[in-house]
């Protein structure tokens, strides 16, 4: 598809097909070096958006997908963090808030190694990037190798993971903490209400909300919450973006599950580059154990966020059952957690899993020099290591560890039951899994992350279901995602019951993940199930994998030099369950 709108790519597809309409969205949001989520509401490059976008772009142009990730990682800070926004200097400052003059990355972030040639935010987003890089490589290994794509990406991705595992282990239990709700990606989740209550909001006159120019106030965060977001970001900036000094630190199950999934992917990348990768697989399995140990609640059948500073005299409350409608049965206090599932003290963590001391990190190949560890957020763990308190709010984040190949089988089975139960209604009353508990006190089917369904979280759930052998449920969710993308105009998010469009239309990751789902029948786990009808055919009858000549036609239409790839003639051995779709539990 050229900039004039002429189709030169896969001309056998009907002009109105879902596939071509998704491609049109990505073409329209392409800036030349990256893809904006939407031109109106989000006119810059966002971190986890670009990772999901690259996963879809690989089916159109592996070269463009590589460029998407290269542009993002080109703005990486010296301490390893990948900023959540890379600002486009041609966009007016008042088009988005917080703008570059708020973050002041090149000055306030100087000690943390912020780049001087590009302006960014100072916070991060979920680490989907290594998984995206590995999938992009697989789309055209010949092109990837000829451009040394993985060899250039690997050290940057390794530094990114090192930053999260060292400087963000603020709870001392081995998991990464987010220091702002925007970092977890689910900005307005009720999970943040209690930790945010400790934060004094910024004065309303100190900022202007550009988001309300493009979305209904009823669907967006309240002014009070937004004032707290601004206060947290301001304090972080004024502290030189040093980790461990703020009032907000939460261990989130989705953020850490994506880190673990990307650690497995990084192991596969290491193997592709000639290294063993075993240390990274082992680290991913230790992190999976830490995730279960700190965030899993067997009585509730799902994972919960942990407020690292909760109930510790810093103004937080000990979370009890009255925070939710379920009363006593929903109590998730740290004392009960400690007695039921055990293993939250730093001594037991150190003796049983021992995964995250600086000595063990060095031996396991974390590639962190001694001074890095000494300068990192580890000081926060020493000074303020604590169990914290689980936050008694059911979020879709608590289901997303289903993407992990080493998740214990009984936990995976329980998550599947919880997803289909009354709180999320997947496969029942809900068309797509909501972002928050359908029965929760704060549920709103249209308000940002407080109930609407999002395509990226449901795409992750679909992968998780397939990974753990739930092929029927995965097929149903895939069909629902494609139908909803089709009828909603690739909406940013939708009503979980009706599929009604909310937020921005023509949203990039919705279009990109639609493309990935349309190509899903080629995945290995479906190759041995030829008898299963493709229920997504109602959305698009053409779901075959795009050929490499199709890639070249798309690249040529964008003025990109053609490449020569022999990938289709090269035998390829799967490196991980992300490629094979093998059932997890014992690493498949």
GROMACS .gro file of C-alpha atoms in nm, residues 319-548:
model
  230
  319UNK     CA    1  -0.554  -0.397   5.316
  320UNK     CA    2  -0.848  -0.595   5.443
  321UNK     CA    3  -1.165  -0.754   5.312
  322UNK     CA    4  -1.368  -0.432   5.330
  323UNK     CA    5  -1.175  -0.298   5.034
  324UNK     CA    6  -1.384  -0.530   4.820
  325UNK     CA    7  -1.738  -0.657   4.809
  326UNK     CA    8  -1.636  -1.012   4.902
  327UNK     CA    9  -1.584  -0.932   5.268
  328UNK     CA   10  -1.378  -1.166   5.482
  329UNK     CA   11  -1.323  -1.420   5.202
  330UNK     CA   12  -1.145  -1.155   4.999
  331UNK     CA   13  -0.897  -1.055   5.269
  332UNK     CA   14  -0.545  -1.053   5.133
  333UNK     CA   15  -0.346  -0.924   5.426
  334UNK     CA   16   0.024  -1.001   5.430
  335UNK     CA   17  -0.006  -1.206   5.751
  336UNK     CA   18  -0.259  -1.446   5.599
  337UNK     CA   19  -0.055  -1.465   5.281
  338UNK     CA   20   0.253  -1.547   5.479
  339UNK     CA   21   0.081  -1.829   5.669
  340UNK     CA   22  -0.103  -1.979   5.370
  341UNK     CA   23   0.157  -1.972   5.098
  342UNK     CA   24   0.459  -1.886   5.309
  343UNK     CA   25   0.792  -1.770   5.185
  344UNK     CA   26   0.783  -1.393   5.189
  345UNK     CA   27   1.060  -1.309   5.431
  346UNK     CA   28   1.394  -1.204   5.299
  347UNK     CA   29   1.567  -1.484   5.490
  348UNK     CA   30   1.358  -1.756   5.328
  349UNK     CA   31   1.394  -1.593   4.987
  350UNK     CA   32   1.767  -1.587   5.032
  351UNK     CA   33   1.800  -1.945   5.154
  352UNK     CA   34   1.548  -2.118   4.927
  353UNK     CA   35   1.572  -1.945   4.590
  354UNK     CA   36   1.879  -1.726   4.637
  355UNK     CA   37   1.816  -1.590   4.294
  356UNK     CA   38   1.886  -1.223   4.326
  357UNK     CA   39   2.184  -1.151   4.547
  358UNK     CA   40   2.460  -0.966   4.370
  359UNK     CA   41   2.690  -1.269   4.398
  360UNK     CA   42   2.436  -1.503   4.238
  361UNK     CA   43   2.354  -1.244   3.972
  362UNK     CA   44   2.715  -1.225   3.871
  363UNK     CA   45   2.747  -1.603   3.838
  364UNK     CA   46   2.422  -1.637   3.641
  365UNK     CA   47   2.536  -1.407   3.366
  366UNK     CA   48   2.349  -1.088   3.445
  367UNK     CA   49   2.648  -0.901   3.300
  368UNK     CA   50   2.629  -0.633   3.569
  369UNK     CA   51   2.961  -0.486   3.683
  370UNK     CA   52   3.007  -0.456   4.057
  371UNK     CA   53   2.979  -0.080   4.057
  372UNK     CA   54   2.645  -0.102   3.873
  373UNK     CA   55   2.502  -0.318   4.149
  374UNK     CA   56   2.641  -0.089   4.415
  375UNK     CA   57   2.493   0.219   4.251
  376UNK     CA   58   2.162   0.054   4.179
  377UNK     CA   59   1.832   0.047   4.363
  378UNK     CA   60   1.970  -0.235   4.577
  379UNK     CA   61   2.026   0.025   4.849
  380UNK     CA   62   1.649   0.056   4.871
  381UNK     CA   63   1.619  -0.318   4.932
  382UNK     CA   64   1.875  -0.301   5.212
  383UNK     CA   65   1.711  -0.003   5.379
  384UNK     CA   66   1.344  -0.080   5.316
  385UNK     CA   67   1.312  -0.450   5.234
  386UNK     CA   68   0.962  -0.558   5.338
  387UNK     CA   69   0.682  -0.794   5.252
  388UNK     CA   70   0.441  -0.508   5.187
  389UNK     CA   71   0.077  -0.595   5.135
  390UNK     CA   72  -0.120  -0.749   4.852
  391UNK     CA   73  -0.373  -0.514   4.696
  392UNK     CA   74  -0.721  -0.673   4.706
  393UNK     CA   75  -0.832  -0.574   4.358
  394UNK     CA   76  -0.882  -0.824   4.076
  395UNK     CA   77  -0.718  -0.696   3.759
  396UNK     CA   78  -0.659  -0.871   3.428
  397UNK     CA   79  -0.291  -0.829   3.520
  398UNK     CA   80  -0.345  -1.114   3.765
  399UNK     CA   81  -0.429  -1.352   3.479
  400UNK     CA   82  -0.139  -1.267   3.249
  401UNK     CA   83   0.124  -1.493   3.411
  402UNK     CA   84  -0.056  -1.756   3.202
  403UNK     CA   85   0.196  -1.661   2.928
  404UNK     CA   86   0.479  -1.824   3.125
  405UNK     CA   87   0.603  -2.165   3.010
  406UNK     CA   88   0.734  -2.269   3.353
  407UNK     CA   89   0.417  -2.177   3.543
  408UNK     CA   90   0.310  -2.476   3.757
  409UNK     CA   91   0.033  -2.673   3.591
  410UNK     CA   92  -0.208  -2.643   3.882
  411UNK     CA   93  -0.171  -2.264   3.886
  412UNK     CA   94  -0.222  -2.244   3.510
  413UNK     CA   95  -0.538  -2.454   3.538
  414UNK     CA   96  -0.666  -2.234   3.821
  415UNK     CA   97  -0.604  -1.916   3.618
  416UNK     CA   98  -0.805  -2.062   3.330
  417UNK     CA   99  -1.096  -2.128   3.567
  418UNK     CA  100  -1.071  -1.778   3.715
  419UNK     CA  101  -1.068  -1.620   3.368
  420UNK     CA  102  -1.392  -1.801   3.283
  421UNK     CA  103  -1.552  -1.737   3.621
  422UNK     CA  104  -1.782  -1.455   3.736
  423UNK     CA  105  -1.506  -1.200   3.786
  424UNK     CA  106  -1.387  -1.196   3.422
  425UNK     CA  107  -1.657  -1.389   3.234
  426UNK     CA  108  -1.428  -1.499   2.951
  427UNK     CA  109  -1.618  -1.728   2.717
  428UNK     CA  110  -1.941  -1.643   2.897
  429UNK     CA  111  -2.099  -1.306   2.974
  430UNK     CA  112  -1.797  -1.108   2.850
  431UNK     CA  113  -1.702  -1.087   2.484
  432UNK     CA  114  -1.341  -1.011   2.584
  433UNK     CA  115  -1.171  -1.029   2.922
  434UNK     CA  116  -1.227  -0.699   3.106
  435UNK     CA  117  -0.938  -0.504   3.252
  436UNK     CA  118  -1.098  -0.521   3.597
  437UNK     CA  119  -1.330  -0.747   3.797
  438UNK     CA  120  -1.684  -0.744   3.653
  439UNK     CA  121  -1.819  -0.771   4.008
  440UNK     CA  122  -1.575  -0.522   4.161
  441UNK     CA  123  -1.678  -0.209   4.346
  442UNK     CA  124  -1.491   0.015   4.097
  443UNK     CA  125  -1.600  -0.158   3.775
  444UNK     CA  126  -1.696   0.074   3.489
  445UNK     CA  127  -1.726  -0.076   3.139
  446UNK     CA  128  -1.608   0.245   2.971
  447UNK     CA  129  -1.362   0.414   3.210
  448UNK     CA  130  -0.995   0.378   3.123
  449UNK     CA  131  -0.856   0.047   3.261
  450UNK     CA  132  -1.136   0.021   3.519
  451UNK     CA  133  -1.338  -0.233   3.323
  452UNK     CA  134  -1.303  -0.198   2.944
  453UNK     CA  135  -1.139  -0.477   2.746
  454UNK     CA  136  -0.807  -0.411   2.574
  455UNK     CA  137  -0.668  -0.597   2.277
  456UNK     CA  138  -0.312  -0.639   2.400
  457UNK     CA  139  -0.412  -0.803   2.729
  458UNK     CA  140  -0.655  -1.034   2.550
  459UNK     CA  141  -0.390  -1.116   2.289
  460UNK     CA  142  -0.159  -1.217   2.573
  461UNK     CA  143  -0.434  -1.427   2.729
  462UNK     CA  144  -0.492  -1.598   2.394
  463UNK     CA  145  -0.124  -1.688   2.378
  464UNK     CA  146  -0.130  -1.812   2.735
  465UNK     CA  147  -0.433  -2.031   2.678
  466UNK     CA  148  -0.273  -2.182   2.370
  467UNK     CA  149   0.060  -2.230   2.548
  468UNK     CA  150  -0.105  -2.433   2.825
  469UNK     CA  151  -0.305  -2.652   2.591
  470UNK     CA  152  -0.640  -2.469   2.609
  471UNK     CA  153  -0.678  -2.464   2.230
  472UNK     CA  154  -1.058  -2.448   2.225
  473UNK     CA  155  -1.072  -2.150   2.459
  474UNK     CA  156  -0.789  -1.984   2.266
  475UNK     CA  157  -0.978  -2.026   1.938
  476UNK     CA  158  -1.291  -1.873   2.088
  477UNK     CA  159  -1.096  -1.574   2.220
  478UNK     CA  160  -0.914  -1.532   1.889
  479UNK     CA  161  -1.243  -1.526   1.699
  480UNK     CA  162  -1.391  -1.275   1.946
  481UNK     CA  163  -1.085  -1.050   1.913
  482UNK     CA  164  -1.099  -1.050   1.534
  483UNK     CA  165  -1.472  -0.986   1.525
  484UNK     CA  166  -1.443  -0.703   1.778
  485UNK     CA  167  -1.150  -0.542   1.595
  486UNK     CA  168  -1.356  -0.557   1.277
  487UNK     CA  169  -1.674  -0.407   1.418
  488UNK     CA  170  -1.509  -0.147   1.645
  489UNK     CA  171  -1.285   0.015   1.383
  490UNK     CA  172  -0.969  -0.109   1.559
  491UNK     CA  173  -1.066   0.075   1.876
  492UNK     CA  174  -0.822   0.149   2.155
  493UNK     CA  175  -1.046  -0.041   2.398
  494UNK     CA  176  -1.406  -0.165   2.409
  495UNK     CA  177  -1.697  -0.239   2.637
  496UNK     CA  178  -1.626  -0.597   2.753
  497UNK     CA  179  -1.992  -0.698   2.722
  498UNK     CA  180  -2.092  -0.542   2.391
  499UNK     CA  181  -1.767  -0.467   2.210
  500UNK     CA  182  -1.869  -0.101   2.177
  501UNK     CA  183  -1.573   0.112   2.073
  502UNK     CA  184  -1.411   0.341   2.332
  503UNK     CA  185  -1.112   0.572   2.318
  504UNK     CA  186  -0.926   0.632   1.993
  505UNK     CA  187  -1.020   0.455   1.672
  506UNK     CA  188  -0.762   0.321   1.428
  507UNK     CA  189  -0.542   0.228   1.724
  508UNK     CA  190  -0.207   0.083   1.620
  509UNK     CA  191  -0.163  -0.209   1.855
  510UNK     CA  192  -0.519  -0.322   1.792
  511UNK     CA  193  -0.447  -0.331   1.418
  512UNK     CA  194  -0.106  -0.491   1.467
  513UNK     CA  195  -0.230  -0.768   1.696
  514UNK     CA  196  -0.523  -0.828   1.461
  515UNK     CA  197  -0.267  -0.902   1.189
  516UNK     CA  198  -0.085  -1.140   1.420
  517UNK     CA  199  -0.406  -1.326   1.499
  518UNK     CA  200  -0.494  -1.348   1.130
  519UNK     CA  201  -0.163  -1.528   1.074
  520UNK     CA  202  -0.209  -1.753   1.375
  521UNK     CA  203  -0.324  -2.070   1.190
  522UNK     CA  204   0.037  -2.114   1.076
  523UNK     CA  205   0.155  -2.160   1.435
  524UNK     CA  206   0.298  -2.500   1.510
  525UNK     CA  207   0.035  -2.587   1.769
  526UNK     CA  208  -0.236  -2.568   1.500
  527UNK     CA  209  -0.043  -2.753   1.233
  528UNK     CA  210  -0.132  -3.085   1.393
  529UNK     CA  211  -0.501  -2.996   1.429
  530UNK     CA  212  -0.626  -2.977   1.069
  531UNK     CA  213  -0.975  -3.080   1.171
  532UNK     CA  214  -1.037  -2.764   1.374
  533UNK     CA  215  -1.246  -2.510   1.183
  534UNK     CA  216  -1.118  -2.156   1.187
  535UNK     CA  217  -1.398  -1.968   1.355
  536UNK     CA  218  -1.233  -1.636   1.274
  537UNK     CA  219  -1.318  -1.685   0.904
  538UNK     CA  220  -1.630  -1.477   0.967
  539UNK     CA  221  -1.399  -1.178   1.007
  540UNK     CA  222  -1.164  -1.255   0.716
  541UNK     CA  223  -1.161  -1.556   0.485
  542UNK     CA  224  -0.792  -1.505   0.400
  543UNK     CA  225  -0.574  -1.609   0.692
  544UNK     CA  226  -0.276  -1.762   0.514
  545UNK     CA  227   0.074  -1.651   0.603
  546UNK     CA  228   0.209  -1.367   0.393
  547UNK     CA  229   0.489  -1.479   0.166
  548UNK     CA  230   0.835  -1.327   0.167
   0.00000   0.00000   0.00000
